[in-house]
mmCIF file of C-alpha atoms in Angstrom:
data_model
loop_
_atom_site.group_PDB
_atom_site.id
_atom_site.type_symbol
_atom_site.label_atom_id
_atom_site.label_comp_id
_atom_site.label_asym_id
_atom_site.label_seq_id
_atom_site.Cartn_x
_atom_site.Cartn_y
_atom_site.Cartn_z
ATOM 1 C CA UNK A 8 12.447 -6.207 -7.280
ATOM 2 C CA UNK A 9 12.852 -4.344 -3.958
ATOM 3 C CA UNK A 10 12.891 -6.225 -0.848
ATOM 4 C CA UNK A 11 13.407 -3.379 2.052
ATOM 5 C CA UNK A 12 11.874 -5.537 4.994
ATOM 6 C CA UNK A 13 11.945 -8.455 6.558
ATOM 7 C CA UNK A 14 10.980 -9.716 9.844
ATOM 8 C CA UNK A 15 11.534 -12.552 11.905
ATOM 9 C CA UNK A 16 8.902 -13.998 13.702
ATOM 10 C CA UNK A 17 9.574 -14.322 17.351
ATOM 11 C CA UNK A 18 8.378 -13.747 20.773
ATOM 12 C CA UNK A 19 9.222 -10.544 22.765
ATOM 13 C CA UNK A 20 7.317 -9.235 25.426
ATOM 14 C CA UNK A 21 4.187 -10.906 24.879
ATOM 15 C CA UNK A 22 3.940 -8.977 21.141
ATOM 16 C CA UNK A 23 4.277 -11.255 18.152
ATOM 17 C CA UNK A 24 6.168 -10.288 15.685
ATOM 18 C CA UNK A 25 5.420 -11.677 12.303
ATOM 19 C CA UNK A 26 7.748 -12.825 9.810
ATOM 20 C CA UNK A 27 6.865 -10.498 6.744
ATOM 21 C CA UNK A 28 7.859 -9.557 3.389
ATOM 22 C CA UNK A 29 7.338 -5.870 1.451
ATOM 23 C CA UNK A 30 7.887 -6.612 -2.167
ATOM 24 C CA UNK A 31 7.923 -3.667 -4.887
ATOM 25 C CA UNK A 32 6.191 -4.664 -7.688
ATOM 26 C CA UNK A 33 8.233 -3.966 -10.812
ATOM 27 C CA UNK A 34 6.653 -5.222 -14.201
ATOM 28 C CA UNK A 35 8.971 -8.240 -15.591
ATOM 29 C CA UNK A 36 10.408 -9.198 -12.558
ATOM 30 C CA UNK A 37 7.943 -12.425 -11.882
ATOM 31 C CA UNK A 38 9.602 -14.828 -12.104
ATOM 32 C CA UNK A 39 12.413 -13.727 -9.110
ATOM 33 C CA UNK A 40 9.639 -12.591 -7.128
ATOM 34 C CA UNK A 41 7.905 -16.222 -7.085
ATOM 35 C CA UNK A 42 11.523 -17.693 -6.400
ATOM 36 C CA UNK A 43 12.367 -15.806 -3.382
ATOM 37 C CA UNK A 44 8.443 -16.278 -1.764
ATOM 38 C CA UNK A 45 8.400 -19.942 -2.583
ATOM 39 C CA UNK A 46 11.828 -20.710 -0.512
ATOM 40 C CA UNK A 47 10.550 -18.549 2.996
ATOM 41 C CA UNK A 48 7.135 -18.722 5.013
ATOM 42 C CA UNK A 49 6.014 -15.961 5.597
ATOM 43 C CA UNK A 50 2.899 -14.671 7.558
ATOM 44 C CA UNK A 51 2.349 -12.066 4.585
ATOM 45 C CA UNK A 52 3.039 -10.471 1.948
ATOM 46 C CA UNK A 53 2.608 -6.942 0.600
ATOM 47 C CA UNK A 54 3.537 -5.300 -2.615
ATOM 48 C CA UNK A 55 3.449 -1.713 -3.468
ATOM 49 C CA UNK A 56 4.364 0.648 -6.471
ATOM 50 C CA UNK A 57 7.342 3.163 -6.061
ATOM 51 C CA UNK A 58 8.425 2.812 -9.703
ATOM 52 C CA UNK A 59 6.861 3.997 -13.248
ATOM 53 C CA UNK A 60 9.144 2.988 -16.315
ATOM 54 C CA UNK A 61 12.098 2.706 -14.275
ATOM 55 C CA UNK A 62 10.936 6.421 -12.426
ATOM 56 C CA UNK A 63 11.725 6.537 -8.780
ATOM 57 C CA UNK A 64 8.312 8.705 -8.542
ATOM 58 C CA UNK A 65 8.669 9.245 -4.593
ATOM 59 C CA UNK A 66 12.309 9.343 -3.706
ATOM 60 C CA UNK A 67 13.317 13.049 -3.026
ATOM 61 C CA UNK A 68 15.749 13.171 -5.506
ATOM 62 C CA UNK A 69 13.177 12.235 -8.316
ATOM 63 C CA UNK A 70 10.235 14.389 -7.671
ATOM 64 C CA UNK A 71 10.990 16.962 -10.465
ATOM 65 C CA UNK A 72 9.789 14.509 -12.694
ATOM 66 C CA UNK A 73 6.037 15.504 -11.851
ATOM 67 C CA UNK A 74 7.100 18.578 -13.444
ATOM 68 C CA UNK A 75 8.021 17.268 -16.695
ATOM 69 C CA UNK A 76 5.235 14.458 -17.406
ATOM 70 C CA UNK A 77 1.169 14.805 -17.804
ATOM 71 C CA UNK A 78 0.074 14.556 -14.339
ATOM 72 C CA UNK A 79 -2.959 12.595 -15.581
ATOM 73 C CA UNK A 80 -0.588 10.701 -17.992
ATOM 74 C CA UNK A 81 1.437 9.697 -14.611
ATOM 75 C CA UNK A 82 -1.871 8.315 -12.638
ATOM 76 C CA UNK A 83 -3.082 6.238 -15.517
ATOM 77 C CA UNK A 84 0.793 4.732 -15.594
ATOM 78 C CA UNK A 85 0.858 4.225 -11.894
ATOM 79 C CA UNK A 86 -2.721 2.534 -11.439
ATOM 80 C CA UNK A 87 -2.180 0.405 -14.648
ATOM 81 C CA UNK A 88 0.983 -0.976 -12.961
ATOM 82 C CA UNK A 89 -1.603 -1.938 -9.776
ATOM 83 C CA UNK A 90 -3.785 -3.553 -11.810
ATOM 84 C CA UNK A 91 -0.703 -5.948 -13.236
ATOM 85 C CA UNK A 92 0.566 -6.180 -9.701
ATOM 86 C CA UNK A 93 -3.357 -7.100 -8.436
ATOM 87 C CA UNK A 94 -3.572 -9.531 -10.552
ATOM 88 C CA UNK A 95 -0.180 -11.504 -9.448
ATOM 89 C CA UNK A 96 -1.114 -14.553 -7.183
ATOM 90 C CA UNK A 97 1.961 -14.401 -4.950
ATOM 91 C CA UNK A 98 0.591 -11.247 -2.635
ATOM 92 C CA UNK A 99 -1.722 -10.370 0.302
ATOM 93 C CA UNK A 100 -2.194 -7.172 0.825
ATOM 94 C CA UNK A 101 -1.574 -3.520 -1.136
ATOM 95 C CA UNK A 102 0.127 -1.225 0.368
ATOM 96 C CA UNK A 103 -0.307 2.522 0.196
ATOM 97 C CA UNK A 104 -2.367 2.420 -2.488
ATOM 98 C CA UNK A 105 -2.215 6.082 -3.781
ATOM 99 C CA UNK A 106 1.483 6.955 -2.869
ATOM 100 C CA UNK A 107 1.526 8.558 -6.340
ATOM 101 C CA UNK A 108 -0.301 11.641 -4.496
ATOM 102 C CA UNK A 109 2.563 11.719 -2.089
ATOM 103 C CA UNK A 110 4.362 15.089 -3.491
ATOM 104 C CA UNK A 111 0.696 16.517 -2.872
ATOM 105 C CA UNK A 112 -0.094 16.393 -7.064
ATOM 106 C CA UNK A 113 -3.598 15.745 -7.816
ATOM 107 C CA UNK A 114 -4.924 14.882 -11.279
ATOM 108 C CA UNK A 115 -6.699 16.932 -13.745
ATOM 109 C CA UNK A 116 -8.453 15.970 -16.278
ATOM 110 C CA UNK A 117 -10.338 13.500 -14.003
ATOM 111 C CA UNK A 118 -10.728 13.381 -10.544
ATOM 112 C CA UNK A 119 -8.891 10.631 -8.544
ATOM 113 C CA UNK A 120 -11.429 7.484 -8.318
ATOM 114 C CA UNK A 121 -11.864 7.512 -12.007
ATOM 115 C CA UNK A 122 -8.059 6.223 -12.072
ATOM 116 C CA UNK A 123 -8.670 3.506 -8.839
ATOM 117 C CA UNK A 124 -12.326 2.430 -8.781
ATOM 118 C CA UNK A 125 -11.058 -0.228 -11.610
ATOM 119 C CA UNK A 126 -7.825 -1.042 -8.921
ATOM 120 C CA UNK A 127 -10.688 -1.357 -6.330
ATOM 121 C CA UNK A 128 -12.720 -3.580 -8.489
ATOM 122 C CA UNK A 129 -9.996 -6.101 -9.235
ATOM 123 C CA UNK A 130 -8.722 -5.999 -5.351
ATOM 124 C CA UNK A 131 -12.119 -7.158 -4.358
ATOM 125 C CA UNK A 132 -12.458 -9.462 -7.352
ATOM 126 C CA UNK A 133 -8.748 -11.597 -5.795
ATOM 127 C CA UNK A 134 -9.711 -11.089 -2.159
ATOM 128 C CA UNK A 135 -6.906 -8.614 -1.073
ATOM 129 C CA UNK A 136 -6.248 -6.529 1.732
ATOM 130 C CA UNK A 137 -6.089 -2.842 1.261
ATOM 131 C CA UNK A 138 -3.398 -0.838 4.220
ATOM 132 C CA UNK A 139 -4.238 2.087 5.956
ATOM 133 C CA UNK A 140 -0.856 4.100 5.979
ATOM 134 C CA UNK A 141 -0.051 6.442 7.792
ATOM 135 C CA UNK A 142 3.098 7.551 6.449
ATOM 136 C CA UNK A 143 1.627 9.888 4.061
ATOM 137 C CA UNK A 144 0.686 11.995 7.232
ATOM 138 C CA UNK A 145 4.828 12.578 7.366
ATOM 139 C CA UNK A 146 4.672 13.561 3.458
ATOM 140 C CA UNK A 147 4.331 16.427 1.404
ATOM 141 C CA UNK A 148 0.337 15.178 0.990
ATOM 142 C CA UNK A 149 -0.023 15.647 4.645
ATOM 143 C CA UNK A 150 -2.699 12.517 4.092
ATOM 144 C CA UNK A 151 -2.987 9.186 4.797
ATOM 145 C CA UNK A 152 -2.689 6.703 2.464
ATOM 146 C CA UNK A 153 -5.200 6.365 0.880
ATOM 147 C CA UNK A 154 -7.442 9.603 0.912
ATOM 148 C CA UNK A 155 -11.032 9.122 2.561
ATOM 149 C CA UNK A 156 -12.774 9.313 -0.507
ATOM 150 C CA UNK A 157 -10.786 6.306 -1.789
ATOM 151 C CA UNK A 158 -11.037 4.822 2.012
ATOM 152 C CA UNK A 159 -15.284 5.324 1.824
ATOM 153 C CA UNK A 160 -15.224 3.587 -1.658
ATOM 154 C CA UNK A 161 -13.085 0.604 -0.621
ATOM 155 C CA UNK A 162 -15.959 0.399 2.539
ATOM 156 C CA UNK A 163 -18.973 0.414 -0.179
ATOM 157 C CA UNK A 164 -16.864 -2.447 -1.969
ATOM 158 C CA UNK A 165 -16.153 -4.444 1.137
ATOM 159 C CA UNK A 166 -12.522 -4.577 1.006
ATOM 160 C CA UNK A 167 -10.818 -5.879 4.278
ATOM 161 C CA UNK A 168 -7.451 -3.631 5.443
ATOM 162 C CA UNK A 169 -4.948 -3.843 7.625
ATOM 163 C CA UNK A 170 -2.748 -0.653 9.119
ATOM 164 C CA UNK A 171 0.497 0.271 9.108
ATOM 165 C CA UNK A 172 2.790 3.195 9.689
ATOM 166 C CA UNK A 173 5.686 2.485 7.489
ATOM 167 C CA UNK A 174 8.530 3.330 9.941
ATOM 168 C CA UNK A 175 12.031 3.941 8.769
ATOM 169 C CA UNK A 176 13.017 5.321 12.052
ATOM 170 C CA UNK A 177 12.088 3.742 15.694
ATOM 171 C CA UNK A 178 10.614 7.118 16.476
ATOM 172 C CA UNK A 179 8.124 7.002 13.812
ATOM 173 C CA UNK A 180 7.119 3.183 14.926
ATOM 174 C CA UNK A 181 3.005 3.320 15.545
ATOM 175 C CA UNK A 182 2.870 7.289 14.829
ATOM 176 C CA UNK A 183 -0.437 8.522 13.207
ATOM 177 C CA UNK A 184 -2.048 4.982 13.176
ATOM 178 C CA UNK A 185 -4.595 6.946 15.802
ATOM 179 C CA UNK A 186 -5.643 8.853 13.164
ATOM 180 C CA UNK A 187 -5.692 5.948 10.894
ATOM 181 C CA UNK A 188 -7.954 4.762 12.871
ATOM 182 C CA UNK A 189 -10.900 7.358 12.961
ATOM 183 C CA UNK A 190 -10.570 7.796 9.363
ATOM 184 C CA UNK A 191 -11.466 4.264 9.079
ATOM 185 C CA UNK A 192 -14.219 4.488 11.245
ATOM 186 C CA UNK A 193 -15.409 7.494 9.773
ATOM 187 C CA UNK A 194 -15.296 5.234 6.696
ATOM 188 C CA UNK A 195 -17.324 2.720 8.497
ATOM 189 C CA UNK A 196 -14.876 0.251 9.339
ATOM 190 C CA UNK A 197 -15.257 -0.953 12.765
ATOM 191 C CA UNK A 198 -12.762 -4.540 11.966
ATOM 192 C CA UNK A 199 -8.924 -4.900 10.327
ATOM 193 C CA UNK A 200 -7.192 -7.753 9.856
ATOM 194 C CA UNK A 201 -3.794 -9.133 10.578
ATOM 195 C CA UNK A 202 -2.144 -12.198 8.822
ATOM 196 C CA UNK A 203 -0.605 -15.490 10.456
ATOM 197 C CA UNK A 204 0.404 -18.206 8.173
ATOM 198 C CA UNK A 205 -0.935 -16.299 4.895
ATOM 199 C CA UNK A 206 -4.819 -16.610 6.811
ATOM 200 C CA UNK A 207 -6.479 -13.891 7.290
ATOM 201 C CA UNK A 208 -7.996 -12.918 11.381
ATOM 202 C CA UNK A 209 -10.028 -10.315 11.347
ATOM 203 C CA UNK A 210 -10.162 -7.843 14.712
ATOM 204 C CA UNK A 211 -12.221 -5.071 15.908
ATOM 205 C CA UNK A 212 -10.605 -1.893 15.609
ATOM 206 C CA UNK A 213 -9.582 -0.039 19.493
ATOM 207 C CA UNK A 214 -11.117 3.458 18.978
#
């Protein structure tokens, strides 16, 4: 378990500021997981994927292990852990769905949506929220996250989102969500949501 944000929820400037919790999903670690959302109350929660059998797939100082595994081998191990993490009642929303991409490595043996169209099945099946990230414009993908094709099948499935830029640096605070934004409505999209109190309040998007 990897808790790298919280925030409080306060008042400033006429922008609220929700209180918010990015959990990443590790196979096993339940149990804490459910202990530390059940004590806090939060206006959402998101969980996300950065680990495959212990693999720190998109730190920097970890990416040479796309050159030693089955590319294919590594999307079927990264989208199986989704579908575990999906199907944990504790979360909201998924966040950056197909950061395995992020060192710009592309499957092989199959293209992309045969690995996530079962992930977008079972998000739609529990109700989740899907974010638009725009981090992976900062990346070695140069994409967002996730790629249109993935973006245009979550549409066709009706699968609400939210957006987000993932900032570790006040500089990088908002940056590429207007991009984010035309790829969604290039998508179709014309709504997001945000979260208060775990409820869902769905708002048009500014283009």
């Amino acid at each position: 378990f990897d808790l790298f944000k919280t925030i409080q929820t306060s008042r400033c400037n006429n922008i609220d500021v929700k209180l918010g919790l990015v959990v990443d999903y590790i196979p096993g670690d339940n149990a804490k997981i459910t202990e530390i959302m059940r004590n806090n109350e939060y206006d959402y929660i998101i969980s996300s994927v950065h680990y495959i059998d212990g693999w720190a797939f998109d730190h920097p100082d970890f990416k040479s292990g796309f050159n030693e595994r089955d590319i294919d081998e590594i999307y079927s191990q990264y989208t199986g852990i989704l579908m575990k993490m999906i199907q944990y009642p504790c979360f909201d929303v998924v966040g950056h769905i197909d950061l395995v991409k992020k060192w710009g490595h592309l499957p092989r043996k199959h293209k992309t949506m045969f690995y996530f169209e079962p992930v977008l099945k079972a998000i739609q099946a529990k109700g989740l929220t899907v974010e638009i990230n725009s981090a992976g414009l900062r990346k070695d993908v140069a994409e967002i996250y996730p790629a249109a094709d993935l973006l245009n099948m979550m549409f066709a499935y009706n699968i609400p989102i939210i957006f987000g830029s993932d900032a570790h640096h006040p500089d990088q605070m908002g940056e590429g969500l207007s991009h984010a934004y035309r790829l969604a409505g290039r998508a179709g999209y014309r709504s997001f949501v945000r979260f208060s109190q775990r409820q869902k309040l769905v708002t048009p998007i500014d283009f």
